[in-house]
């Protein structure tokens, strides 16, 4: 049981390049999330997916797109990277069964630098 | 909107000292409260949680009590170790909201010296 996995761990892009961050979970969770972590700002939600086939914007969605490919996988795409997107990106998943099941489980993160 | 405020860091302590990291929240509903820990170079791990008022979450010697009257969820540990050095995030999740997204504080860096 690997939990939440993310690839790549590190990436350097030039301004204007595109890339996709991959996330997969093997816990049969319905909900998945993408956050970015910036110094002094905690983590902020970019997009989330409540279930397979659905996606919704979070707090900071501009410049990103997502795909919920199946129940396991939730990818984040940067179509034209900008230096402001330099950050650490975390994927998370959650079992939404009942009001008490609110714990999110996080992947190890992808450290992205845009030059 | 909902928000979390936690004390600024860094917090520097000697081994075996008592730790308190303050966290207060603002929420319109009845949130669940969490402490996550991030060790250097790693992702976030759930440290403890509390889902209703007066609940106490505890794990690895850390404790936090959900205080609705003061809207607080302060993290405490009686005797810290060097291995506790990490960034600690307080967070809330409003179970009544469709996304159940987590709202994080800015994080508090704890450095424990031998």
PDB file of C-alpha atoms in Angstrom:
ATOM      1  CA  UNK A   1       0.000   0.000   0.000  1.00  0.00           C
ATOM      2  CA  UNK A   2       1.987   2.980  -1.307  1.00  0.00           C
ATOM      3  CA  UNK A   3      -0.573   5.632  -0.273  1.00  0.00           C
ATOM      4  CA  UNK A   4      -0.334   8.790  -2.398  1.00  0.00           C
ATOM      5  CA  UNK A   5       2.499   8.929  -4.934  1.00  0.00           C
ATOM      6  CA  UNK A   6       3.630  11.882  -7.041  1.00  0.00           C
ATOM      7  CA  UNK A   7       5.957  12.223 -10.007  1.00  0.00           C
ATOM      8  CA  UNK A   8       8.313  13.846 -10.645  1.00  0.00           C
ATOM      9  CA  UNK A   9       9.952  14.806  -7.339  1.00  0.00           C
ATOM     10  CA  UNK A  10      11.818  17.739  -8.864  1.00  0.00           C
ATOM     11  CA  UNK A  11      11.412  19.689 -12.101  1.00  0.00           C
ATOM     12  CA  UNK A  12      12.967  22.780 -13.639  1.00  0.00           C
ATOM     13  CA  UNK A  13      11.126  24.509 -16.470  1.00  0.00           C
ATOM     14  CA  UNK A  14      11.708  27.554 -18.601  1.00  0.00           C
ATOM     15  CA  UNK A  15       9.003  30.220 -18.820  1.00  0.00           C
ATOM     16  CA  UNK A  16       6.389  29.166 -21.360  1.00  0.00           C
ATOM     17  CA  UNK A  17       7.076  25.433 -21.198  1.00  0.00           C
ATOM     18  CA  UNK A  18       4.332  23.005 -20.286  1.00  0.00           C
ATOM     19  CA  UNK A  19       4.299  19.972 -18.055  1.00  0.00           C
ATOM     20  CA  UNK A  20       2.006  17.594 -16.199  1.00  0.00           C
ATOM     21  CA  UNK A  21       2.378  16.612 -12.566  1.00  0.00           C
ATOM     22  CA  UNK A  22       1.126  13.112 -11.877  1.00  0.00           C
ATOM     23  CA  UNK A  23      -0.604  11.872  -8.742  1.00  0.00           C
ATOM     24  CA  UNK A  24      -1.970   8.436  -7.914  1.00  0.00           C
ATOM     25  CA  UNK A  25      -3.479   6.863  -4.799  1.00  0.00           C
ATOM     26  CA  UNK A  26      -4.104   3.211  -4.028  1.00  0.00           C
ATOM     27  CA  UNK A  27      -6.427   3.690  -1.041  1.00  0.00           C
ATOM     28  CA  UNK A  28      -9.657   3.659  -3.078  1.00  0.00           C
ATOM     29  CA  UNK A  29     -10.371   7.247  -2.044  1.00  0.00           C
ATOM     30  CA  UNK A  30     -13.017   9.226  -3.879  1.00  0.00           C
ATOM     31  CA  UNK A  31     -11.786  12.787  -3.312  1.00  0.00           C
ATOM     32  CA  UNK A  32      -8.439  14.111  -4.499  1.00  0.00           C
ATOM     33  CA  UNK A  33      -6.802  17.530  -4.179  1.00  0.00           C
ATOM     34  CA  UNK A  34      -3.932  19.603  -5.509  1.00  0.00           C
ATOM     35  CA  UNK A  35      -2.274  22.201  -3.240  1.00  0.00           C
ATOM     36  CA  UNK A  36       0.679  24.492  -3.654  1.00  0.00           C
ATOM     37  CA  UNK A  37       2.979  25.454  -0.795  1.00  0.00           C
ATOM     38  CA  UNK A  38       4.728  28.804  -0.770  1.00  0.00           C
ATOM     39  CA  UNK A  39       6.919  30.294   1.973  1.00  0.00           C
ATOM     40  CA  UNK A  40       4.916  32.119   4.630  1.00  0.00           C
ATOM     41  CA  UNK A  41       1.574  31.176   3.051  1.00  0.00           C
ATOM     42  CA  UNK A  42       0.873  27.633   4.136  1.00  0.00           C
ATOM     43  CA  UNK A  43      -0.827  25.402   1.553  1.00  0.00           C
ATOM     44  CA  UNK A  44      -3.451  26.714  -0.837  1.00  0.00           C
ATOM     45  CA  UNK A  45      -5.937  24.630  -2.795  1.00  0.00           C
ATOM     46  CA  UNK A  46      -5.563  24.750  -6.590  1.00  0.00           C
ATOM     47  CA  UNK A  47      -8.180  22.211  -7.747  1.00  0.00           C
ATOM     48  CA  UNK A  48     -10.049  19.310  -6.277  1.00  0.00           C
ATOM     49  CA  UNK A  49     -12.051  16.341  -7.503  1.00  0.00           C
ATOM     50  CA  UNK A  50     -14.880  15.045  -5.349  1.00  0.00           C
ATOM     51  CA  UNK A  51     -15.213  11.880  -7.426  1.00  0.00           C
ATOM     52  CA  UNK A  52     -14.155  10.319 -10.711  1.00  0.00           C
ATOM     53  CA  UNK A  53     -15.270  12.507 -13.592  1.00  0.00           C
ATOM     54  CA  UNK A  54     -15.694  15.720 -11.599  1.00  0.00           C
ATOM     55  CA  UNK A  55     -13.286  18.581 -10.956  1.00  0.00           C
ATOM     56  CA  UNK A  56     -13.702  22.016  -9.374  1.00  0.00           C
ATOM     57  CA  UNK A  57     -11.593  25.102  -8.837  1.00  0.00           C
ATOM     58  CA  UNK A  58     -10.045  25.884  -5.524  1.00  0.00           C
ATOM     59  CA  UNK A  59      -8.518  29.085  -4.199  1.00  0.00           C
ATOM     60  CA  UNK A  60      -5.746  29.592  -6.803  1.00  0.00           C
ATOM     61  CA  UNK A  61      -6.695  27.816 -10.081  1.00  0.00           C
ATOM     62  CA  UNK A  62      -5.382  30.344 -12.621  1.00  0.00           C
ATOM     63  CA  UNK A  63      -2.699  28.926 -14.914  1.00  0.00           C
ATOM     64  CA  UNK A  64      -3.565  25.304 -14.144  1.00  0.00           C
ATOM     65  CA  UNK A  65      -5.757  22.549 -15.512  1.00  0.00           C
ATOM     66  CA  UNK A  66      -6.552  19.151 -14.055  1.00  0.00           C
ATOM     67  CA  UNK A  67      -7.730  15.740 -15.206  1.00  0.00           C
ATOM     68  CA  UNK A  68      -9.299  13.037 -13.082  1.00  0.00           C
ATOM     69  CA  UNK A  69      -8.327  10.166 -15.334  1.00  0.00           C
ATOM     70  CA  UNK A  70      -9.895   7.470 -13.167  1.00  0.00           C
ATOM     71  CA  UNK A  71     -10.486   6.896  -9.482  1.00  0.00           C
ATOM     72  CA  UNK A  72      -6.756   6.447  -8.791  1.00  0.00           C
ATOM     73  CA  UNK A  73      -5.185   9.270 -10.781  1.00  0.00           C
ATOM     74  CA  UNK A  74      -5.465  13.061 -10.668  1.00  0.00           C
ATOM     75  CA  UNK A  75      -3.037  15.085 -12.805  1.00  0.00           C
ATOM     76  CA  UNK A  76      -2.196  18.798 -12.732  1.00  0.00           C
ATOM     77  CA  UNK A  77      -1.115  20.526 -15.939  1.00  0.00           C
ATOM     78  CA  UNK A  78       0.723  23.786 -16.433  1.00  0.00           C
ATOM     79  CA  UNK A  79       0.116  24.838 -20.049  1.00  0.00           C
ATOM     80  CA  UNK A  80       2.535  27.777 -20.089  1.00  0.00           C
ATOM     81  CA  UNK A  81       4.675  27.914 -16.979  1.00  0.00           C
ATOM     82  CA  UNK A  82       5.438  31.245 -15.302  1.00  0.00           C
ATOM     83  CA  UNK A  83       7.986  32.097 -12.588  1.00  0.00           C
ATOM     84  CA  UNK A  84       5.055  32.747 -10.203  1.00  0.00           C
ATOM     85  CA  UNK A  85       4.305  29.030 -10.398  1.00  0.00           C
ATOM     86  CA  UNK A  86       7.593  28.150  -8.734  1.00  0.00           C
ATOM     87  CA  UNK A  87       6.389  26.246  -5.703  1.00  0.00           C
ATOM     88  CA  UNK A  88       6.086  22.866  -4.042  1.00  0.00           C
ATOM     89  CA  UNK A  89       2.994  20.995  -5.199  1.00  0.00           C
ATOM     90  CA  UNK A  90       1.197  18.447  -3.045  1.00  0.00           C
ATOM     91  CA  UNK A  91      -1.484  15.991  -4.006  1.00  0.00           C
ATOM     92  CA  UNK A  92      -3.857  14.639  -1.356  1.00  0.00           C
ATOM     93  CA  UNK A  93      -6.767  12.220  -1.157  1.00  0.00           C
ATOM     94  CA  UNK A  94      -9.642  11.571   1.250  1.00  0.00           C
ATOM     95  CA  UNK A  95     -12.424   9.129   2.003  1.00  0.00           C
ATOM     96  CA  UNK A  96     -15.637  11.170   2.136  1.00  0.00           C
ATOM     97  CA  UNK A  97     -17.781   8.621   3.920  1.00  0.00           C
ATOM     98  CA  UNK A  98     -19.495  10.359   6.766  1.00  0.00           C
ATOM     99  CA  UNK A  99     -18.845  13.675   8.414  1.00  0.00           C
ATOM    100  CA  UNK A 100     -16.086  12.214  10.596  1.00  0.00           C
ATOM    101  CA  UNK A 101     -13.983  10.987   7.683  1.00  0.00           C
ATOM    102  CA  UNK A 102     -12.268  14.246   6.883  1.00  0.00           C
ATOM    103  CA  UNK A 103      -8.589  13.307   7.108  1.00  0.00           C
ATOM    104  CA  UNK A 104      -6.562  14.001   3.983  1.00  0.00           C
ATOM    105  CA  UNK A 105      -3.477  11.965   3.110  1.00  0.00           C
ATOM    106  CA  UNK A 106      -0.663  13.718   1.311  1.00  0.00           C
ATOM    107  CA  UNK A 107       1.911  12.701  -1.258  1.00  0.00           C
ATOM    108  CA  UNK A 108       5.620  13.576  -0.909  1.00  0.00           C
ATOM    109  CA  UNK A 109       5.389  16.656  -3.146  1.00  0.00           C
ATOM    110  CA  UNK A 110       6.883  17.931  -6.404  1.00  0.00           C
ATOM    111  CA  UNK A 111       9.344  20.810  -6.186  1.00  0.00           C
ATOM    112  CA  UNK A 112       8.938  22.926  -9.343  1.00  0.00           C
ATOM    113  CA  UNK A 113      11.191  25.799 -10.386  1.00  0.00           C
ATOM    114  CA  UNK A 114      10.274  27.997 -13.343  1.00  0.00           C
ATOM    115  CA  UNK A 115      13.129  30.103 -14.698  1.00  0.00           C
TER     116      UNK A 115
ATOM    117  CA  UNK B   1     -14.345  33.062   5.051  1.00  0.00           C
ATOM    118  CA  UNK B   2     -12.788  30.416   7.229  1.00  0.00           C
ATOM    119  CA  UNK B   3      -9.216  31.000   8.339  1.00  0.00           C
ATOM    120  CA  UNK B   4      -6.471  29.678  10.608  1.00  0.00           C
ATOM    121  CA  UNK B   5      -3.911  31.760  12.460  1.00  0.00           C
ATOM    122  CA  UNK B   6      -0.888  30.190  14.083  1.00  0.00           C
ATOM    123  CA  UNK B   7       2.081  31.639  15.860  1.00  0.00           C
ATOM    124  CA  UNK B   8       5.017  32.839  13.832  1.00  0.00           C
ATOM    125  CA  UNK B   9       8.212  30.897  13.992  1.00  0.00           C
ATOM    126  CA  UNK B  10      10.817  29.834  14.221  1.00  0.00           C
ATOM    127  CA  UNK B  11      10.485  28.346  17.667  1.00  0.00           C
ATOM    128  CA  UNK B  12      13.830  27.240  19.051  1.00  0.00           C
ATOM    129  CA  UNK B  13      13.896  24.982  22.114  1.00  0.00           C
ATOM    130  CA  UNK B  14      16.364  22.840  23.961  1.00  0.00           C
ATOM    131  CA  UNK B  15      15.770  19.102  24.154  1.00  0.00           C
ATOM    132  CA  UNK B  16      13.267  18.114  26.884  1.00  0.00           C
ATOM    133  CA  UNK B  17      11.701  21.600  26.966  1.00  0.00           C
ATOM    134  CA  UNK B  18       7.924  22.116  26.945  1.00  0.00           C
ATOM    135  CA  UNK B  19       6.374  23.053  23.626  1.00  0.00           C
ATOM    136  CA  UNK B  20       3.300  25.125  22.874  1.00  0.00           C
ATOM    137  CA  UNK B  21       2.354  26.258  19.375  1.00  0.00           C
ATOM    138  CA  UNK B  22      -0.732  28.458  19.367  1.00  0.00           C
ATOM    139  CA  UNK B  23      -3.486  28.064  16.790  1.00  0.00           C
ATOM    140  CA  UNK B  24      -6.783  29.921  16.554  1.00  0.00           C
ATOM    141  CA  UNK B  25      -9.429  29.634  13.895  1.00  0.00           C
ATOM    142  CA  UNK B  26     -12.397  31.404  12.370  1.00  0.00           C
ATOM    143  CA  UNK B  27     -15.164  29.289  10.887  1.00  0.00           C
ATOM    144  CA  UNK B  28     -18.824  29.734  10.095  1.00  0.00           C
ATOM    145  CA  UNK B  29     -19.700  26.067  10.569  1.00  0.00           C
ATOM    146  CA  UNK B  30     -18.459  23.306  12.869  1.00  0.00           C
ATOM    147  CA  UNK B  31     -15.005  22.436  11.590  1.00  0.00           C
ATOM    148  CA  UNK B  32     -12.724  19.529  12.251  1.00  0.00           C
ATOM    149  CA  UNK B  33      -9.262  20.619  13.363  1.00  0.00           C
ATOM    150  CA  UNK B  34      -5.910  19.125  12.499  1.00  0.00           C
ATOM    151  CA  UNK B  35      -2.213  19.367  13.136  1.00  0.00           C
ATOM    152  CA  UNK B  36      -0.003  18.237  10.285  1.00  0.00           C
ATOM    153  CA  UNK B  37       3.785  17.906  10.498  1.00  0.00           C
ATOM    154  CA  UNK B  38       6.289  18.289   7.679  1.00  0.00           C
ATOM    155  CA  UNK B  39       9.782  16.926   8.262  1.00  0.00           C
ATOM    156  CA  UNK B  40      12.605  18.357   6.141  1.00  0.00           C
ATOM    157  CA  UNK B  41      12.268  17.356   2.499  1.00  0.00           C
ATOM    158  CA  UNK B  42       9.077  15.380   3.052  1.00  0.00           C
ATOM    159  CA  UNK B  43       5.341  15.748   2.532  1.00  0.00           C
ATOM    160  CA  UNK B  44       2.747  16.465   5.197  1.00  0.00           C
ATOM    161  CA  UNK B  45       1.784  13.822   7.718  1.00  0.00           C
ATOM    162  CA  UNK B  46      -1.276  13.940   9.915  1.00  0.00           C
ATOM    163  CA  UNK B  47      -0.119  14.360  13.519  1.00  0.00           C
ATOM    164  CA  UNK B  48      -3.484  14.523  15.292  1.00  0.00           C
ATOM    165  CA  UNK B  49      -7.042  15.666  14.839  1.00  0.00           C
ATOM    166  CA  UNK B  50     -10.230  16.545  16.722  1.00  0.00           C
ATOM    167  CA  UNK B  51     -13.664  16.584  15.166  1.00  0.00           C
ATOM    168  CA  UNK B  52     -15.830  18.215  17.831  1.00  0.00           C
ATOM    169  CA  UNK B  53     -15.646  20.605  20.745  1.00  0.00           C
ATOM    170  CA  UNK B  54     -13.708  19.403  23.832  1.00  0.00           C
ATOM    171  CA  UNK B  55     -12.167  16.508  21.898  1.00  0.00           C
ATOM    172  CA  UNK B  56      -8.484  15.969  22.584  1.00  0.00           C
ATOM    173  CA  UNK B  57      -6.285  14.689  19.797  1.00  0.00           C
ATOM    174  CA  UNK B  58      -3.025  13.015  20.746  1.00  0.00           C
ATOM    175  CA  UNK B  59      -0.154  11.229  19.027  1.00  0.00           C
ATOM    176  CA  UNK B  60       3.572  10.707  19.651  1.00  0.00           C
ATOM    177  CA  UNK B  61       3.391  12.700  22.908  1.00  0.00           C
ATOM    178  CA  UNK B  62       1.718  15.675  21.230  1.00  0.00           C
ATOM    179  CA  UNK B  63      -1.728  16.842  22.347  1.00  0.00           C
ATOM    180  CA  UNK B  64      -4.259  19.463  21.294  1.00  0.00           C
ATOM    181  CA  UNK B  65      -7.743  20.174  22.656  1.00  0.00           C
ATOM    182  CA  UNK B  66     -10.571  21.587  20.540  1.00  0.00           C
ATOM    183  CA  UNK B  67     -11.750  24.673  22.438  1.00  0.00           C
ATOM    184  CA  UNK B  68     -14.884  26.103  20.862  1.00  0.00           C
ATOM    185  CA  UNK B  69     -15.242  28.895  23.428  1.00  0.00           C
ATOM    186  CA  UNK B  70     -11.825  30.309  22.561  1.00  0.00           C
ATOM    187  CA  UNK B  71     -11.754  29.001  18.948  1.00  0.00           C
ATOM    188  CA  UNK B  72      -8.350  27.482  19.612  1.00  0.00           C
ATOM    189  CA  UNK B  73      -6.460  24.241  19.025  1.00  0.00           C
ATOM    190  CA  UNK B  74      -3.053  24.754  20.601  1.00  0.00           C
ATOM    191  CA  UNK B  75      -0.409  22.058  20.127  1.00  0.00           C
ATOM    192  CA  UNK B  76       1.548  20.942  23.209  1.00  0.00           C
ATOM    193  CA  UNK B  77       4.270  18.459  24.069  1.00  0.00           C
ATOM    194  CA  UNK B  78       5.775  17.989  27.485  1.00  0.00           C
ATOM    195  CA  UNK B  79       9.317  17.122  26.432  1.00  0.00           C
ATOM    196  CA  UNK B  80      10.539  17.739  22.891  1.00  0.00           C
ATOM    197  CA  UNK B  81      13.279  15.783  21.148  1.00  0.00           C
ATOM    198  CA  UNK B  82      15.676  16.744  18.376  1.00  0.00           C
ATOM    199  CA  UNK B  83      13.679  14.440  16.096  1.00  0.00           C
ATOM    200  CA  UNK B  84      10.619  16.706  16.563  1.00  0.00           C
ATOM    201  CA  UNK B  85      12.313  19.440  14.516  1.00  0.00           C
ATOM    202  CA  UNK B  86       9.902  20.113  11.660  1.00  0.00           C
ATOM    203  CA  UNK B  87       7.286  22.534  10.372  1.00  0.00           C
ATOM    204  CA  UNK B  88       3.893  22.216  12.068  1.00  0.00           C
ATOM    205  CA  UNK B  89       0.687  23.251  10.317  1.00  0.00           C
ATOM    206  CA  UNK B  90      -2.644  23.845  11.966  1.00  0.00           C
ATOM    207  CA  UNK B  91      -5.604  23.300   9.636  1.00  0.00           C
ATOM    208  CA  UNK B  92      -9.368  23.109   9.593  1.00  0.00           C
ATOM    209  CA  UNK B  93     -11.890  21.352   7.426  1.00  0.00           C
ATOM    210  CA  UNK B  94     -15.543  22.273   7.430  1.00  0.00           C
ATOM    211  CA  UNK B  95     -17.407  18.979   7.111  1.00  0.00           C
ATOM    212  CA  UNK B  96     -20.521  20.843   6.094  1.00  0.00           C
ATOM    213  CA  UNK B  97     -18.846  22.180   2.986  1.00  0.00           C
ATOM    214  CA  UNK B  98     -18.888  20.171  -0.216  1.00  0.00           C
ATOM    215  CA  UNK B  99     -15.183  20.313  -0.925  1.00  0.00           C
ATOM    216  CA  UNK B 100     -14.026  19.440   2.585  1.00  0.00           C
ATOM    217  CA  UNK B 101     -10.899  21.286   1.617  1.00  0.00           C
ATOM    218  CA  UNK B 102      -8.282  21.961   4.238  1.00  0.00           C
ATOM    219  CA  UNK B 103      -7.524  25.546   5.197  1.00  0.00           C
ATOM    220  CA  UNK B 104      -4.017  25.846   6.555  1.00  0.00           C
ATOM    221  CA  UNK B 105      -2.184  28.217   8.794  1.00  0.00           C
ATOM    222  CA  UNK B 106       1.167  29.509   7.585  1.00  0.00           C
ATOM    223  CA  UNK B 107       3.163  26.897   9.489  1.00  0.00           C
ATOM    224  CA  UNK B 108       5.522  27.130  12.467  1.00  0.00           C
ATOM    225  CA  UNK B 109       9.093  25.952  12.204  1.00  0.00           C
ATOM    226  CA  UNK B 110      10.279  24.144  15.320  1.00  0.00           C
ATOM    227  CA  UNK B 111      14.004  23.690  15.851  1.00  0.00           C
ATOM    228  CA  UNK B 112      15.066  21.545  18.816  1.00  0.00           C
ATOM    229  CA  UNK B 113      18.677  21.769  19.883  1.00  0.00           C
ATOM    230  CA  UNK B 114      20.499  18.988  21.760  1.00  0.00           C
TER     231      UNK B 114
END
